[in-house]
XYZ file of C-alpha atoms in Angstrom:
670
model
C -3.448 -130.587 34.544
C -1.955 -127.327 33.282
C -5.460 -125.854 32.903
C -6.306 -126.802 36.489
C -3.142 -125.091 37.757
C -3.911 -122.020 35.650
C -7.480 -121.685 36.934
C -6.323 -122.316 40.510
C -3.741 -119.525 40.228
C -6.306 -117.221 38.645
C -8.742 -117.936 41.452
C -6.069 -117.181 44.083
C -5.238 -113.930 42.269
C -8.833 -112.686 42.296
C -9.375 -113.733 45.919
C -6.295 -111.755 46.937
C -7.375 -108.833 44.777
C -10.817 -108.727 46.422
C -9.214 -109.055 49.867
C -6.872 -106.160 49.088
C -9.740 -103.976 47.858
C -11.821 -104.728 50.940
C -8.950 -104.102 53.332
C -7.859 -100.934 51.567
C -11.040 -98.951 50.810
C -9.413 -95.952 49.177
C -12.091 -95.036 46.700
C -15.587 -93.708 47.039
C -17.290 -90.758 48.657
C -14.627 -90.109 51.309
C -11.465 -91.092 49.467
C -8.531 -88.759 49.048
C -7.405 -90.697 45.956
C -9.599 -88.818 43.519
C -9.089 -85.674 41.526
C -12.754 -84.764 41.931
C -13.033 -82.203 44.757
C -16.749 -82.980 45.137
C -15.771 -86.347 46.624
C -13.590 -84.924 49.370
C -14.735 -83.301 52.570
C -14.427 -79.507 52.532
C -15.379 -77.050 55.260
C -18.713 -75.351 54.798
C -19.172 -72.783 53.248
C -16.136 -73.451 51.033
C -17.564 -76.531 49.358
C -17.167 -76.747 45.584
C -20.251 -75.177 44.067
C -20.848 -72.887 47.054
C -17.657 -70.884 47.122
C -18.446 -68.791 44.057
C -21.970 -68.177 45.343
C -20.608 -66.975 48.675
C -18.202 -64.598 46.898
C -21.089 -63.184 44.861
C -23.216 -62.749 47.989
C -20.382 -60.983 49.818
C -19.740 -58.610 46.935
C -23.450 -57.856 46.633
C -23.767 -57.318 50.385
C -20.747 -55.031 50.376
C -22.181 -52.936 47.551
C -25.592 -52.705 49.204
C -23.972 -51.618 52.479
C -22.036 -48.900 50.669
C -25.212 -47.671 48.972
C -27.211 -47.759 52.209
C -24.627 -45.806 54.184
C -24.530 -43.039 51.621
C -21.822 -40.856 50.193
C -21.416 -38.674 53.246
C -20.160 -41.631 55.301
C -17.971 -43.207 52.628
C -15.901 -40.116 51.879
C -13.357 -41.053 54.558
C -12.869 -42.454 58.059
C -13.727 -40.605 61.229
C -10.190 -40.216 62.528
C -8.718 -38.066 65.259
C -5.494 -36.167 64.554
C -3.140 -36.806 67.444
C -0.183 -34.646 66.392
C 1.642 -33.304 63.360
C 5.003 -31.926 62.268
C 5.125 -28.875 60.006
C 7.745 -26.883 58.155
C 6.361 -23.487 57.298
C 2.938 -24.064 55.774
C 3.635 -27.681 54.835
C 2.681 -30.731 56.924
C 5.477 -33.293 56.752
C 4.138 -35.808 59.295
C 0.961 -36.564 61.202
C -0.367 -39.142 63.663
C -3.970 -40.327 63.417
C -5.987 -42.402 65.895
C -9.216 -44.402 65.398
C -8.277 -44.866 61.756
C -10.272 -48.004 60.855
C -13.638 -49.398 61.935
C -13.162 -52.290 64.359
C -14.515 -54.712 61.783
C -11.859 -53.646 59.269
C -9.139 -53.961 61.910
C -10.132 -57.545 62.666
C -10.566 -58.568 59.023
C -7.183 -57.110 58.047
C -5.445 -58.871 60.952
C -6.840 -62.221 59.805
C -6.016 -61.489 56.170
C -2.421 -60.556 56.998
C -1.997 -63.765 59.010
C -3.081 -65.922 56.050
C -1.753 -64.036 53.022
C 1.795 -63.935 54.305
C 5.069 -64.553 52.535
C 7.601 -64.133 55.312
C 11.064 -63.163 54.152
C 14.100 -63.263 56.351
C 16.622 -60.441 55.998
C 19.920 -61.780 57.263
C 21.496 -58.978 59.263
C 25.001 -60.157 58.409
C 24.423 -59.225 54.775
C 24.043 -55.553 55.702
C 27.120 -55.059 57.865
C 29.820 -53.062 56.092
C 27.355 -51.704 53.527
C 25.798 -48.312 53.050
C 22.433 -49.938 52.376
C 20.250 -49.809 55.518
C 18.693 -52.961 56.897
C 14.895 -53.079 56.761
C 12.922 -54.737 59.560
C 14.185 -58.285 60.019
C 10.938 -60.038 59.069
C 8.646 -58.773 56.322
C 5.727 -60.147 54.323
C 4.856 -58.333 51.113
C 1.202 -58.236 50.060
C -0.605 -57.871 46.766
C -0.664 -54.112 46.147
C -3.252 -54.461 43.368
C -5.773 -56.111 45.696
C -4.920 -53.629 48.426
C -5.685 -50.680 46.107
C -9.346 -51.751 45.945
C -9.771 -52.417 49.665
C -11.714 -50.380 52.202
C -8.541 -50.276 54.309
C -6.749 -48.454 51.500
C -9.731 -46.119 51.105
C -9.286 -45.085 54.733
C -5.536 -44.705 54.325
C -5.943 -42.689 51.128
C -8.057 -40.199 53.066
C -5.157 -39.742 55.488
C -2.719 -39.232 52.620
C -4.982 -36.578 51.120
C -5.351 -34.912 54.517
C -1.582 -34.752 54.963
C -0.687 -33.657 51.442
C -3.568 -31.243 50.766
C -3.168 -31.704 47.013
C -5.207 -32.908 44.063
C -2.503 -35.371 42.989
C -3.502 -39.030 43.016
C -1.381 -41.346 45.182
C -1.107 -45.111 44.663
C 0.018 -47.805 47.098
C 2.977 -49.652 45.597
C 4.695 -51.416 48.509
C 2.455 -53.045 51.135
C 4.203 -55.048 53.863
C 3.485 -56.590 57.227
C 6.487 -56.213 59.521
C 7.434 -58.016 62.718
C 10.067 -56.762 65.147
C 11.270 -58.789 68.118
C 13.430 -57.702 71.027
C 17.076 -57.486 70.023
C 16.346 -57.081 66.300
C 18.856 -54.966 64.439
C 17.347 -52.030 62.520
C 18.921 -48.981 60.943
C 17.766 -45.503 59.993
C 16.218 -45.379 56.511
C 17.351 -42.174 54.837
C 14.832 -39.762 53.371
C 14.712 -39.037 49.634
C 15.715 -35.714 48.125
C 12.581 -35.196 46.031
C 10.077 -35.990 48.809
C 7.378 -36.924 46.310
C 6.124 -39.953 48.218
C 4.165 -40.583 51.412
C 4.982 -43.377 53.841
C 2.391 -44.833 56.218
C 2.849 -47.058 59.256
C -0.182 -48.694 60.878
C 0.258 -50.478 64.229
C -1.316 -53.971 64.181
C -1.412 -54.437 67.945
C -4.220 -54.772 70.474
C -2.374 -53.534 73.543
C 1.042 -52.021 74.060
C 2.651 -50.678 77.227
C 4.949 -47.687 77.329
C 7.862 -49.688 78.771
C 7.756 -52.058 75.835
C 9.272 -49.334 73.595
C 8.813 -49.935 69.848
C 8.499 -46.206 69.000
C 8.761 -44.739 65.503
C 11.352 -41.952 65.227
C 11.331 -39.386 62.402
C 14.385 -37.285 61.477
C 14.938 -34.185 59.386
C 18.632 -34.350 58.619
C 20.432 -35.264 61.839
C 17.726 -33.963 64.179
C 14.751 -35.942 65.472
C 11.482 -34.163 64.741
C 8.945 -36.675 66.080
C 8.690 -39.739 68.306
C 5.492 -41.823 68.178
C 4.621 -44.706 70.501
C 2.700 -47.782 69.264
C -1.037 -47.716 69.933
C -4.092 -49.660 68.816
C -5.658 -48.435 65.548
C -3.008 -45.743 65.117
C -1.462 -44.665 61.797
C 1.578 -42.459 61.241
C 2.150 -40.698 57.911
C 5.206 -38.752 56.813
C 6.733 -37.232 53.732
C 9.450 -39.400 52.171
C 11.978 -36.577 52.623
C 12.147 -37.524 56.332
C 14.445 -40.290 57.580
C 12.934 -42.859 59.969
C 13.591 -45.835 62.182
C 11.217 -48.219 63.968
C 12.692 -49.361 67.255
C 12.314 -52.988 68.390
C 10.501 -53.900 71.628
C 12.368 -53.639 74.931
C 14.418 -56.548 76.231
C 11.829 -57.352 78.895
C 9.061 -57.616 76.294
C 8.057 -61.059 75.107
C 5.561 -59.611 72.626
C 6.238 -58.947 68.974
C 5.692 -55.522 67.446
C 3.578 -56.076 64.348
C 2.809 -53.222 61.966
C 1.780 -52.549 58.404
C 3.819 -50.240 56.165
C 2.479 -48.772 52.924
C 4.391 -46.560 50.517
C 2.397 -44.221 48.275
C 3.618 -42.726 44.998
C 2.222 -40.720 42.100
C 4.313 -42.762 39.640
C 2.234 -45.591 38.133
C 5.344 -47.117 36.563
C 6.748 -47.647 40.055
C 3.544 -49.403 41.072
C 3.869 -51.805 38.124
C 7.583 -52.392 38.789
C 7.144 -53.366 42.440
C 4.208 -55.638 41.695
C 6.234 -57.351 38.976
C 9.091 -57.901 41.428
C 6.689 -59.354 43.995
C 5.217 -61.743 41.422
C 8.700 -62.795 40.345
C 9.705 -63.570 43.916
C 6.545 -65.625 44.447
C 7.192 -67.526 41.211
C 10.793 -68.204 42.221
C 9.697 -69.355 45.671
C 7.062 -71.644 44.204
C 9.695 -73.844 42.549
C 12.691 -73.095 44.781
C 12.384 -76.074 47.153
C 11.868 -78.631 44.395
C 14.841 -77.238 42.442
C 16.981 -77.207 45.554
C 16.262 -80.832 46.404
C 16.584 -81.921 42.754
C 20.145 -80.611 42.849
C 20.803 -83.017 45.744
C 19.396 -86.200 44.169
C 22.442 -87.783 42.525
C 24.777 -89.751 44.753
C 28.482 -88.919 44.745
C 31.363 -91.176 45.666
C 31.798 -89.427 49.001
C 28.203 -90.233 49.979
C 27.882 -93.657 48.366
C 30.955 -95.185 49.891
C 31.333 -93.561 53.295
C 31.069 -95.545 56.518
C 29.001 -93.997 59.318
C 31.290 -95.346 62.031
C 34.209 -93.406 60.560
C 32.473 -90.086 61.277
C 31.492 -90.635 64.927
C 32.939 -87.839 67.045
C 31.300 -88.583 70.396
C 28.697 -90.873 71.927
C 26.810 -90.133 75.144
C 24.410 -92.290 77.173
C 21.945 -90.823 79.666
C 21.163 -92.310 83.084
C 18.090 -94.046 81.663
C 20.139 -95.534 78.797
C 19.097 -93.128 76.040
C 21.694 -92.352 73.371
C 23.178 -89.228 71.779
C 25.637 -89.457 68.857
C 27.715 -86.613 67.394
C 29.134 -86.856 63.839
C 31.520 -84.627 61.895
C 32.345 -84.225 58.185
C 29.503 -86.333 56.761
C 28.226 -83.758 54.246
C 30.006 -81.755 51.587
C 30.525 -78.026 52.112
C 28.641 -77.358 48.870
C 25.530 -79.273 49.998
C 25.509 -77.519 53.358
C 25.555 -74.112 51.666
C 22.780 -75.120 49.229
C 20.532 -75.984 52.163
C 21.448 -72.879 54.170
C 20.975 -70.453 51.277
C 17.587 -71.939 50.444
C 16.131 -71.400 53.926
C 17.601 -67.888 53.938
C 16.136 -66.814 50.587
C 13.039 -68.980 50.086
C 12.183 -70.653 53.388
C 8.471 -71.274 53.953
C 8.443 -69.793 57.453
C 5.889 -70.158 60.207
C 5.845 -67.643 63.043
C 4.789 -68.504 66.576
C 5.566 -66.260 69.542
C 3.229 -67.990 71.980
C 4.939 -69.202 75.147
C 3.605 -72.633 76.017
C 4.821 -75.193 78.496
C 6.752 -78.135 76.980
C 7.169 -76.191 73.722
C 10.575 -75.402 72.223
C 9.500 -71.747 71.842
C 11.293 -71.364 68.507
C 9.536 -68.398 66.888
C 10.643 -68.902 63.271
C 10.571 -72.325 61.611
C 10.964 -73.000 57.873
C 9.154 -76.214 56.910
C 10.360 -78.507 54.125
C 8.567 -81.101 52.001
C 8.974 -84.692 53.205
C 8.556 -86.329 49.804
C 11.077 -84.011 48.114
C 13.642 -84.544 50.858
C 13.431 -88.354 50.785
C 14.604 -88.363 47.151
C 17.949 -86.778 48.019
C 21.415 -87.995 48.981
C 20.991 -86.122 52.259
C 18.151 -88.423 53.250
C 20.070 -91.547 52.274
C 22.849 -90.411 54.578
C 20.372 -89.788 57.410
C 18.944 -93.273 56.794
C 22.378 -94.825 57.194
C 22.961 -92.901 60.395
C 19.567 -93.923 61.840
C 20.233 -97.568 61.002
C 23.659 -97.349 62.642
C 22.521 -95.788 65.934
C 19.396 -97.959 66.293
C 21.186 -101.283 65.891
C 20.165 -102.051 62.333
C 16.502 -101.018 62.136
C 15.734 -100.188 58.491
C 12.309 -98.521 58.408
C 12.966 -95.122 60.010
C 11.074 -92.389 58.169
C 10.738 -88.606 58.645
C 7.500 -87.003 59.805
C 8.809 -83.473 60.393
C 11.535 -81.692 58.394
C 12.294 -78.066 59.175
C 14.989 -75.491 59.732
C 14.964 -73.528 62.994
C 15.985 -69.881 62.900
C 17.115 -68.755 66.366
C 18.656 -65.388 67.232
C 20.461 -63.992 70.238
C 17.437 -62.495 72.025
C 15.139 -65.471 71.561
C 14.108 -67.417 74.646
C 14.041 -71.124 73.831
C 12.754 -73.789 76.221
C 13.585 -77.297 77.358
C 11.319 -79.867 75.692
C 11.015 -83.431 74.374
C 10.269 -84.312 70.754
C 7.978 -87.269 71.421
C 5.850 -88.923 74.087
C 6.852 -91.721 76.427
C 6.294 -95.085 74.731
C 7.136 -93.763 71.269
C 10.360 -94.805 69.589
C 11.781 -91.811 67.750
C 15.088 -90.213 66.834
C 15.819 -86.581 65.987
C 18.604 -85.682 63.554
C 20.142 -82.183 63.742
C 22.497 -80.579 61.221
C 24.135 -77.240 62.074
C 24.162 -74.755 59.168
C 25.745 -71.573 60.552
C 29.289 -71.377 59.132
C 30.865 -68.633 61.244
C 29.910 -69.493 64.813
C 32.852 -69.442 67.212
C 33.111 -70.886 70.717
C 32.253 -67.424 72.058
C 29.182 -67.263 69.801
C 27.280 -69.886 71.788
C 24.293 -71.595 70.197
C 24.846 -75.020 71.823
C 22.271 -77.780 72.039
C 21.867 -78.740 75.702
C 20.780 -82.275 76.655
C 19.411 -83.221 80.076
C 19.162 -86.404 82.113
C 15.393 -86.163 82.584
C 12.497 -83.713 82.521
C 12.481 -83.130 86.311
C 16.022 -82.607 87.606
C 17.437 -81.120 84.404
C 21.028 -82.105 85.086
C 23.181 -81.816 81.991
C 24.284 -84.827 79.992
C 26.231 -82.705 77.500
C 26.005 -79.480 75.510
C 26.996 -79.932 71.859
C 28.902 -77.134 70.085
C 27.106 -76.143 66.835
C 30.076 -76.531 64.500
C 29.191 -75.921 60.817
C 28.314 -79.262 59.180
C 28.218 -81.166 62.485
C 25.330 -83.609 62.939
C 23.709 -84.859 66.131
C 21.196 -87.676 66.381
C 19.444 -88.525 69.639
C 16.416 -90.364 70.947
C 13.498 -87.949 70.790
C 12.414 -88.574 74.370
C 15.626 -86.971 75.728
C 14.910 -83.459 77.122
C 16.910 -80.835 75.239
C 17.033 -77.152 74.345
C 18.570 -75.073 71.544
C 20.581 -72.244 73.046
C 20.383 -68.857 71.279
C 23.674 -67.438 70.001
C 25.516 -64.760 71.943
C 24.469 -61.108 71.692
C 27.854 -60.505 70.047
C 26.734 -62.665 67.102
C 24.443 -60.599 64.819
C 22.993 -63.339 62.626
C 20.743 -66.369 63.089
C 21.596 -69.853 64.251
C 20.263 -72.207 61.567
C 19.610 -75.831 62.533
C 18.207 -78.337 60.047
C 16.090 -80.896 61.933
C 14.626 -84.241 60.846
C 12.323 -86.122 63.237
C 12.117 -89.859 62.560
C 9.386 -92.385 63.339
C 9.819 -96.142 63.576
C 7.725 -96.915 60.450
C 6.685 -94.924 57.351
C 2.976 -95.321 58.105
C 3.467 -93.913 61.611
C 5.451 -90.990 60.189
C 2.805 -90.064 57.606
C 0.047 -90.192 60.230
C 2.027 -87.989 62.615
C 2.792 -85.564 59.793
C -0.906 -85.399 58.912
C -1.925 -84.690 62.492
C 0.793 -82.060 62.856
C -0.078 -80.287 59.603
C -3.793 -80.223 60.399
C -2.958 -77.924 63.312
C -1.866 -75.343 60.733
C -5.130 -75.838 58.881
C -7.130 -75.290 62.064
C -5.474 -71.896 62.467
C -6.416 -71.137 58.866
C -10.059 -71.989 59.546
C -10.034 -69.766 62.601
C -8.733 -66.815 60.577
C -11.309 -67.271 57.820
C -14.432 -68.642 59.471
C -14.254 -66.332 62.494
C -14.579 -63.314 60.214
C -17.473 -64.850 58.298
C -19.351 -65.927 61.408
C -18.748 -62.710 63.290
C -19.761 -60.229 60.611
C -21.480 -62.106 57.783
C -23.515 -64.778 59.510
C -26.674 -63.571 57.752
C -25.171 -64.569 54.406
C -24.107 -67.964 55.705
C -27.614 -68.616 56.988
C -29.044 -67.652 53.623
C -26.643 -69.986 51.855
C -27.487 -72.803 54.253
C -31.222 -72.407 53.700
C -30.815 -72.269 49.944
C -28.662 -75.371 49.554
C -29.196 -77.250 52.846
C -25.459 -77.804 53.006
C -25.163 -77.954 56.779
C -27.898 -80.579 57.064
C -26.273 -82.680 54.365
C -22.874 -82.533 56.036
C -24.048 -83.295 59.552
C -26.549 -85.915 58.445
C -24.302 -87.871 56.095
C -23.694 -91.467 57.054
C -20.236 -92.162 58.409
C -20.680 -95.911 58.601
C -17.744 -97.155 56.524
C -15.409 -99.058 58.808
C -11.647 -99.128 58.315
C -10.074 -102.525 58.306
C -8.774 -103.673 61.635
C -5.085 -104.596 61.934
C -3.341 -105.526 65.150
C -0.038 -103.681 65.325
C 1.099 -104.959 68.705
C 3.491 -107.544 67.291
C 6.639 -105.462 67.647
C 7.991 -102.674 69.830
C 4.810 -102.478 71.919
C 2.992 -100.335 69.402
C -0.464 -101.386 70.492
C -0.059 -98.218 72.606
C 0.982 -96.170 69.586
C -1.366 -93.189 69.543
C -1.609 -93.232 65.760
C -2.748 -96.825 65.263
C -4.846 -97.570 62.170
C -8.064 -98.158 64.106
C -7.980 -94.948 66.062
C -9.685 -92.518 63.739
C -12.991 -93.706 62.458
C -16.541 -92.538 62.872
C -18.692 -95.657 62.748
C -19.712 -95.937 66.405
C -22.933 -94.852 68.122
C -20.821 -92.702 70.449
C -19.525 -90.647 67.543
C -23.032 -90.207 66.181
C -24.020 -88.947 69.609
C -21.034 -86.613 69.562
C -22.172 -85.139 66.267
C -25.760 -84.781 67.470
C -24.756 -83.106 70.726
C -22.314 -80.781 68.992
C -24.965 -79.817 66.448
C -27.730 -79.130 68.967
C -25.318 -77.571 71.521
C -27.398 -78.909 74.415
C -27.355 -76.769 77.508
C -26.177 -79.516 79.849
C -22.929 -80.161 77.963
C -21.025 -77.788 80.247
C -22.003 -79.909 83.228
C -20.554 -83.090 81.742
C -18.074 -82.960 78.877
C -17.203 -86.643 79.059
C -19.059 -87.286 75.802
C -16.415 -85.181 74.041
C -13.849 -87.885 74.717
C -15.476 -90.614 72.653
C -13.172 -90.148 69.676
C -9.965 -89.542 71.572
C -9.021 -87.136 74.357
C -6.847 -84.995 72.116
C -9.460 -84.510 69.389
C -10.890 -81.400 71.023
C -8.389 -80.305 73.637
C -5.424 -80.157 71.236
C -7.355 -78.153 68.668
C -6.442 -74.563 67.955
C -10.130 -73.685 67.828
C -13.242 -74.758 69.692
C -14.610 -77.614 67.583
C -17.951 -77.413 69.366
C -18.335 -73.962 67.837
C -16.892 -74.782 64.424
C -18.880 -77.807 63.285
C -17.483 -77.456 59.755
C -13.946 -77.965 61.021
C -14.967 -80.857 63.249
C -16.535 -82.569 60.227
C -13.402 -82.034 58.177
C -11.175 -83.258 60.989
C -13.281 -86.400 61.358
C -13.005 -86.983 57.629
C -9.234 -86.509 57.547
C -8.621 -88.735 60.565
C -10.940 -91.372 59.164
C -9.116 -91.283 55.826
C -5.866 -91.798 57.699
C -7.403 -94.694 59.600
C -8.583 -96.328 56.374
C -5.011 -96.229 55.072
C -4.057 -98.634 57.862
C -0.352 -99.476 58.156
C 0.356 -98.955 54.482
C 3.052 -96.320 54.102
C 2.107 -95.694 50.479
C -1.600 -95.176 51.206
C -0.844 -92.864 54.122
C 1.487 -90.917 51.844
C -1.357 -90.530 49.325
C -3.680 -89.263 52.061
C -1.080 -86.762 53.250
C -0.216 -85.546 49.739
C -3.852 -84.968 48.832
C -4.449 -83.268 52.174
C -1.689 -80.733 51.397
C -3.200 -80.041 47.967
C -6.641 -79.525 49.470
C -5.262 -77.290 52.200
C -3.564 -75.050 49.668
C -6.813 -74.703 47.742
C -8.784 -73.965 50.908
C -6.193 -71.365 51.886
C -6.479 -69.748 48.446
C -10.229 -69.483 48.904
C -9.965 -67.969 52.372
C -7.520 -65.370 51.073
C -9.839 -64.540 48.184
C -12.754 -64.189 50.604
C -10.836 -61.898 52.915
C -9.601 -59.802 49.974
C -13.256 -59.170 49.166
C -13.974 -58.193 52.766
C -11.049 -55.841 53.378
């Protein structure tokens, strides 16, 4: 009898095991759960095994081009001297136009957009000091790579033209700078020795005179030159001159982007600055993990507190949506840890595009979901979400970030989710010295049409607000009397972990699409002959497009609760096993002439697949293939939170590697 029970239990175990394996196909050719990069979908031509070949081809092509052009054309750029400033027989400043070939301009713009390490210089730290404030946002680049670039070759020719000396100058500080209207800048004093040369190159396509943004040069207390921004223009001056770069005018919505390079004859200085840059990158690499690790252990104040004891206010909109305000839930120490991290090591994204229904926050520091959910902060947010939602336990974050808003920013009314989605947004204010006169409120509205106010919440340091994500709201910039940023830590919550991971994946792929645009556009525009050669040699494109995509994800009905059969991230949404998708791939590959007459075939996957993309997927087949693969992998993970987490985690690892490869490619091309 015991043997019969044993074999029956064993049989049940194996049946369930087989059922689990069938319903959760997470291994094989298209699985993310493998350390072998060959088994994951990569964009052509960055597939493993082809990347190194492409690098070799690009280097060889670059060398052949240099040899073909000849020495007479590689000695320096064909620039036009616009103006200069002299003292006696010595040129102290000069303005040059048409500095770089158009190809180099475009390649450098894409390189700077990818190889960025944005650092925020808090203006408050400079008040009351003799040290001048540099431009508010800077991204320091690898000076060693820059030394060997064609861009630096062109700039070196300008340095030699200005200095008229046989001394060798080396680039030691290479930065991309962004100035926005209202930014605080100060005059940078000149040095007494004047042994260095500073260069400013405007990275703009078009700039109007009433947008300001001029560079002013001073000799002592007197201005000696004023230079307006212009496309492909470089300004050089001796380091003995003081300077200031003015921000754009108040009626300008555009950012002033420019490159600054400092040249020295001191090789020790070159090594010192590069060492400092490497040290900052190393510190930043581990900063977020260390910061969150310091917030893991629970303390008595967090473990034992009751959410209801911290409710300050509760508001209900006309359509019965809720807003809760809490005070004194977090310790002062934890608030400062979070604030100081986003100030010193925040992984910032910059977006100055003005789109309808967007919050129009230009600077956002993203934070890792997995790291955050290990902390006492998250356990507090969980308790709050359970309290306001009537006991629901499964809320999970899909977006964690810190918004950096300043007085001259222009934020917009928006909603954090779509109608039919159940979401909450948790806000935590992190600016300690805001007063009532400083502004910075969060305004909430009754609906998206009439925009009558429900309430505006004062951003008191440490105050938390949680509200249903469908409520229209807007973050108000601080007053012009307040010099610093308004920091707001934001956590967006989905109803279930699996929904959150899928939304996070979709959201993060938008960043990857921008990355593909920056890298692949350069390759396709200027080096298509090498891509064609690579395709013919290895038949990679044919293999990618022709591969079978017939694996079907398991089907699970998720309409049991909360009406989520309408949830746009259901497990069956993203798969590529239908004849319609095969037709989509065929039509996209052949680019048939009649597609412009009827684009309905583009909707067979889902309406947002193409129209919400940063790039034109009909043009970038490689990205469309990768997007199909990623969405299908998410679909195969079904409603398992753990499997969706694995897909998301591996996606981030792959994206970092792809980004590294794009940067390496562009470093070869600049």
